[in-house]
CSV table of C-alpha atoms and ligand atoms in Angstrom, one decimal:
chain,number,residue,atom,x,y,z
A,284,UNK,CA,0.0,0.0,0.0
A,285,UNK,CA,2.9,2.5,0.8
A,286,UNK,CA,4.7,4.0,-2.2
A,287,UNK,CA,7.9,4.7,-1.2
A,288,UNK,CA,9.2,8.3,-2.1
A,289,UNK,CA,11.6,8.8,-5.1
A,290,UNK,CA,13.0,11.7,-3.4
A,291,UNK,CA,14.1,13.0,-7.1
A,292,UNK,CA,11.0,13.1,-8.3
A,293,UNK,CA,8.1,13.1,-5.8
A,294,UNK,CA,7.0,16.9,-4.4
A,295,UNK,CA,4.4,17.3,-1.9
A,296,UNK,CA,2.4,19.9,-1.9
A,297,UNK,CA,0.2,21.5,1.1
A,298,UNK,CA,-2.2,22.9,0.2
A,299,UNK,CA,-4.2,26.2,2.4
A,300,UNK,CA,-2.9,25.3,6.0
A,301,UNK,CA,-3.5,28.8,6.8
A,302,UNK,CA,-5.3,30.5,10.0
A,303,UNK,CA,-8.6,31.4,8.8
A,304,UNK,CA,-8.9,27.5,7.9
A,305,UNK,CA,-8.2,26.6,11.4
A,306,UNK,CA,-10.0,27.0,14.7
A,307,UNK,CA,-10.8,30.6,14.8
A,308,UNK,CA,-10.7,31.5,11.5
A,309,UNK,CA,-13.1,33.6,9.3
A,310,UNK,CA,-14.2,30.0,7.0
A,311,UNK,CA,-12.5,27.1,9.4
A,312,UNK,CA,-12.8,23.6,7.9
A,313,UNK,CA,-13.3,21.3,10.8
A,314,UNK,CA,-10.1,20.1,12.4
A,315,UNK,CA,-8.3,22.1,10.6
A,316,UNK,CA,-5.7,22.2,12.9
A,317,UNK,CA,-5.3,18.6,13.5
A,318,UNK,CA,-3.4,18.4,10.1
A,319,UNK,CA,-0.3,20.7,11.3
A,320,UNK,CA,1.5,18.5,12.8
A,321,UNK,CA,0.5,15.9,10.1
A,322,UNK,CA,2.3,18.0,8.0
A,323,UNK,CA,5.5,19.0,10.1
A,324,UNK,CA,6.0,15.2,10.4
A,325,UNK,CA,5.4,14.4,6.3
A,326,UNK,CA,7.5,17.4,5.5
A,327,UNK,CA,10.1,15.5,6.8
A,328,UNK,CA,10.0,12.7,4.9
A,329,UNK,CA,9.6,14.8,1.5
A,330,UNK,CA,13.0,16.5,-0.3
A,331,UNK,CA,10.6,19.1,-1.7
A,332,UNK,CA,8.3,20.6,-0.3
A,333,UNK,CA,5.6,23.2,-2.3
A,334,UNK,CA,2.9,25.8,0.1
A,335,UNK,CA,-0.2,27.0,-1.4
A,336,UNK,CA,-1.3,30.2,0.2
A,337,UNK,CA,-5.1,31.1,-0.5
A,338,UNK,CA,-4.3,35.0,-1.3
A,339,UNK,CA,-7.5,37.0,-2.0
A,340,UNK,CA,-7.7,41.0,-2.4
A,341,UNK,CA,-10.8,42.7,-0.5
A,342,UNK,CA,-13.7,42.3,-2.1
A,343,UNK,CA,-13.0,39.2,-3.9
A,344,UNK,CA,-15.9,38.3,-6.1
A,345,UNK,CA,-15.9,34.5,-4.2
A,346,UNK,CA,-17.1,36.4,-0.6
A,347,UNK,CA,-20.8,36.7,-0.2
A,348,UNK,CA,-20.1,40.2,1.0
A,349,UNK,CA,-19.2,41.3,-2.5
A,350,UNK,CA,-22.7,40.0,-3.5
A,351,UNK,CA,-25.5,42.0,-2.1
A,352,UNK,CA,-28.1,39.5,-0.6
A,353,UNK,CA,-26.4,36.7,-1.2
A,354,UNK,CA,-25.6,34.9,2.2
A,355,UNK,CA,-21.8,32.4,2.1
A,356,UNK,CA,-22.7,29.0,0.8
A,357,UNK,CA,-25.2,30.7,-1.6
A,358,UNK,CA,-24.2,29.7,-5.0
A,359,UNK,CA,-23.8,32.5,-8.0
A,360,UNK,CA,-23.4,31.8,-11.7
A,361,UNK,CA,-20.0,33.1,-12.6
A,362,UNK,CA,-18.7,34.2,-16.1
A,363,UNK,CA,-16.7,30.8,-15.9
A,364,UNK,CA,-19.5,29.0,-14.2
A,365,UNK,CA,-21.0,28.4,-11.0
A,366,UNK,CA,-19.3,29.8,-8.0
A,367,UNK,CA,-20.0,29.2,-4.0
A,368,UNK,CA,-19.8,31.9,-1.9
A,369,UNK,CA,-17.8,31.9,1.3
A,370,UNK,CA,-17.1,34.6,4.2
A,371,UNK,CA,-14.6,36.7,4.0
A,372,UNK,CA,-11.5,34.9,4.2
A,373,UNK,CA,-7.6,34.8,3.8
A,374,UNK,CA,-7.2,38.5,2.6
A,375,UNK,CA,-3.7,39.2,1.5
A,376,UNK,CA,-2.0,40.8,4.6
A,377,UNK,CA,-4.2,39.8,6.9
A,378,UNK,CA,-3.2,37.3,9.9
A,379,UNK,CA,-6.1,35.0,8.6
A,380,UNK,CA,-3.8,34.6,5.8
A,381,UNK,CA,-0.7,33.6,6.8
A,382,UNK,CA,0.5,29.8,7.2
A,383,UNK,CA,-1.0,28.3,10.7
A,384,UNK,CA,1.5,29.4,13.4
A,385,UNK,CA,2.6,25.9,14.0
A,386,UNK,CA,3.3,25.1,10.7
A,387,UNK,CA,7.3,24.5,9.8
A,388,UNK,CA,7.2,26.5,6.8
A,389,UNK,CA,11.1,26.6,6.8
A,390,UNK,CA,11.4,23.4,4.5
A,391,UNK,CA,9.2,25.3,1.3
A,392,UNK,CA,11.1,25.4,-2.2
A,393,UNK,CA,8.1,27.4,-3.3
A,394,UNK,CA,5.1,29.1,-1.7
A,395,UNK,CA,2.5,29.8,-4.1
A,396,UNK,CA,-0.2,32.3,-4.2
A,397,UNK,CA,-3.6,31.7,-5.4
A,398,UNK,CA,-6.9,33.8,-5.5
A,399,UNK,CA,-5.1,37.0,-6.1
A,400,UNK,CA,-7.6,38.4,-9.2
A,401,UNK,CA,-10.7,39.8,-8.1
A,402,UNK,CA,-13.1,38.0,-10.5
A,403,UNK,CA,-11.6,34.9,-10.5
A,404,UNK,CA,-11.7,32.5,-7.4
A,405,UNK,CA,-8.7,29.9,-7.2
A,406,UNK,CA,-9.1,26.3,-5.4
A,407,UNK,CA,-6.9,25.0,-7.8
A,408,UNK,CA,-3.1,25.3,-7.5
A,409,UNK,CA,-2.7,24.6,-10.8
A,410,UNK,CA,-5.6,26.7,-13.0
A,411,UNK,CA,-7.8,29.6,-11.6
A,412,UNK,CA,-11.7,28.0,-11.3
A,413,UNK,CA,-12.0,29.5,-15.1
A,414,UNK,CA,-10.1,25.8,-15.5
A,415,UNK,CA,-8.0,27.6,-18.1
A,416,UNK,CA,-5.6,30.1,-16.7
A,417,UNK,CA,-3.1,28.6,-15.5
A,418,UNK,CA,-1.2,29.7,-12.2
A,419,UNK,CA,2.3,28.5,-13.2
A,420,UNK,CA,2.5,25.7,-11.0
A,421,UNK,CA,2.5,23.0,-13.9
A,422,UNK,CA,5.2,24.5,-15.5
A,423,UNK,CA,7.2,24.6,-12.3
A,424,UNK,CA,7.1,21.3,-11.5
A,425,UNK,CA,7.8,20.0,-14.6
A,426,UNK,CA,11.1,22.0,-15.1
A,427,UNK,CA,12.0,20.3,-12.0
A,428,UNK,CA,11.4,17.3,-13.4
A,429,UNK,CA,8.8,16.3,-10.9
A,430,UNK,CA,6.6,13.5,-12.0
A,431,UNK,CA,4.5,12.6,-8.9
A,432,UNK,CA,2.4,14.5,-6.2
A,433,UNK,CA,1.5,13.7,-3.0
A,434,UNK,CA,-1.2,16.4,-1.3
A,435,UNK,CA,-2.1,17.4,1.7
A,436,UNK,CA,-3.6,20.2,3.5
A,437,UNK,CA,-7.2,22.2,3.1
A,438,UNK,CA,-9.6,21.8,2.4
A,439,UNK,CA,-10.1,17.9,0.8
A,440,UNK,CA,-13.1,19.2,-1.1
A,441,UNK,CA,-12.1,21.9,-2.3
A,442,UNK,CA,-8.6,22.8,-2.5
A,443,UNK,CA,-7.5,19.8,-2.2
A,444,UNK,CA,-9.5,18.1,-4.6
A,445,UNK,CA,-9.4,20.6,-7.7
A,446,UNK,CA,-5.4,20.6,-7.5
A,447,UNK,CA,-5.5,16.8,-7.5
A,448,UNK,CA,-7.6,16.3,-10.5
A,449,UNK,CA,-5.3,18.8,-12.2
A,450,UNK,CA,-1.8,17.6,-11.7
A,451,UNK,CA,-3.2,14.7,-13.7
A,452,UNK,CA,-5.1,16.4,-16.1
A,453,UNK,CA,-0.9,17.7,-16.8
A,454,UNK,CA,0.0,14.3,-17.0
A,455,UNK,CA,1.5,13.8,-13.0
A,456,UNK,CA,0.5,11.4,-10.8
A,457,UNK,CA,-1.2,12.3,-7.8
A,458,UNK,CA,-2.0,10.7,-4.4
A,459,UNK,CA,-4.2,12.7,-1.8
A,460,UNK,CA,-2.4,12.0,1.4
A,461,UNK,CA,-6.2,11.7,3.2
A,462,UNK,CA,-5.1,11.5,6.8
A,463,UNK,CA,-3.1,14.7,6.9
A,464,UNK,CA,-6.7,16.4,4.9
A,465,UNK,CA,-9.9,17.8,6.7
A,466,UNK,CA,-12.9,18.9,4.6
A,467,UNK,CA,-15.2,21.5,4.7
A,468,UNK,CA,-18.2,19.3,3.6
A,469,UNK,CA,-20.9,21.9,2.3
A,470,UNK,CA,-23.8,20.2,0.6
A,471,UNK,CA,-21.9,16.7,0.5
A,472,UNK,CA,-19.0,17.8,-1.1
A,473,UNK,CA,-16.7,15.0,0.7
A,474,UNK,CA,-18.6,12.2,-0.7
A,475,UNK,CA,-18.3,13.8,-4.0
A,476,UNK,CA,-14.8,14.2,-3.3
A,477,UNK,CA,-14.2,10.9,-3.1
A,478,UNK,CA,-15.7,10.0,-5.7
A,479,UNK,CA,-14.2,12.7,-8.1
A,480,UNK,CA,-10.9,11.5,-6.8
A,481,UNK,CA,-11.9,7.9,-7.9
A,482,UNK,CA,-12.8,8.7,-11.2
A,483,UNK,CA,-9.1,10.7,-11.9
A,484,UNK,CA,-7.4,7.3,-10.9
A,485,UNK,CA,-6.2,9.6,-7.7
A,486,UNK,CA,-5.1,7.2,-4.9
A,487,UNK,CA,-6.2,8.3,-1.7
A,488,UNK,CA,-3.3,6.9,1.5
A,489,UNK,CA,-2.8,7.7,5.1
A,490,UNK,CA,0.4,9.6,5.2
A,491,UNK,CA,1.2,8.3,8.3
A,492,UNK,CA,2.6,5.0,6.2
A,493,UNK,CA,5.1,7.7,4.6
B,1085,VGL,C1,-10.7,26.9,-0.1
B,1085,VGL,C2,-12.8,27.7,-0.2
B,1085,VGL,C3,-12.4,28.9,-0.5
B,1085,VGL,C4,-9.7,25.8,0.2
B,1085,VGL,C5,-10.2,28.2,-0.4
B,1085,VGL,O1,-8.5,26.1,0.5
B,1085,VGL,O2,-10.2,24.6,0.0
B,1085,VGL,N1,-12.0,26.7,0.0
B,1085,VGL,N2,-11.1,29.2,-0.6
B,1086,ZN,ZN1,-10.5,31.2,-0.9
């Protein structure tokens, strides 16, 4: 069941372990926090490590807030489809943004930023939610020659997820590393998760094998 890691070409990335995910925070997936030292310990094992940082301006056009009447977990039709709303959350320079405070961030080869254009929300680490423009990510880790990523971090149903079923949509191989993952589970997004995980040929393993 364990795959063990090619150290020359496996990254991991975590994805959104950041204080407004956590207890506390503005949008907090439940047990948030129980994934930081998760992570510390798989960082370890891991010769390169990637962060996601969720990175949004005011008034981002995913925050209910922006859309008069509209309540978070409301869903709006976007330009590039349907969106859900969500509180205000990880503004750039806020402390709700930054990395969780007991996250070992000292390890990263690359933090990278997501969310940052007003229109366009971001769960993906690889394409903005317009599933076309691309964040650079991709190109990254192929320069680097990496051919395999394990994920971790927040939230499994969102985050998580969409960055999954995108390193393979690039050709990489992807495992969700599901013990060192908590979800946010609006309107039974887990379940469909799973199964959207399933259907990308994602394998889903406890990290703690690692
Ligand atoms: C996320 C909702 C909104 C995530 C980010 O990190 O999964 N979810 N922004
Ligand atoms: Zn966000």
């Amino acid at each position: 069941m364990t795959s063990p890691i090619d150290q020359g070409r496996d990254a991991l990335l975590v994805v959104d372990v950041q204080n407004d995910f956590c207890r506390g925070g503005r949008l907090p997936v439940p047990g948030g926090d129980e994934v930081v030292g998760r992570v510390n310990r798989l960082m370890g094992a891991f010769a390169h490590v990637i962060l996601t940082q969720d990175w949004h301006p005011p008034e981002h056009r995913s925050f209910a807030s922006a859309h008069p009447g509209r309540q978070p977990y409301d869903t709006v039709a976007m330009p590039y489809g349907p969106q859900i709303l969500w509180p205000d959350h990880c503004v750039q320079g806020s402390p709700g943004a930054d990395f969780h405070t007991d996250l070992d961030t000292t390890q990263a080869e690359l933090v990278l930023r997501k969310g940052f254009r007003r229109d366009v929300d971001s769960y993906s680490a690889f394409f903005e939610n317009d599933r076309t423009t691309p964040t650079g990510l991709g190109g990254y880790l192929r320069e680097r020659g990496f051919l395999r990523l394990f994920l971790a971090g927040l939230a499994f149903d969102f985050c998580v997820l969409w960055s999954a079923e995108d390193a393979v949509r690039l050709g990489l191989e992807a495992l969700v590393l599901e013990d060192a993952c908590r979800a946010l589970d609006v309107a039974g997004s887990k379940a469909e998760a799973r199964r959207r995980l399933a259907v990308a040929g994602v394998a889903c393993l406890e990290g703690h094998h690692l």
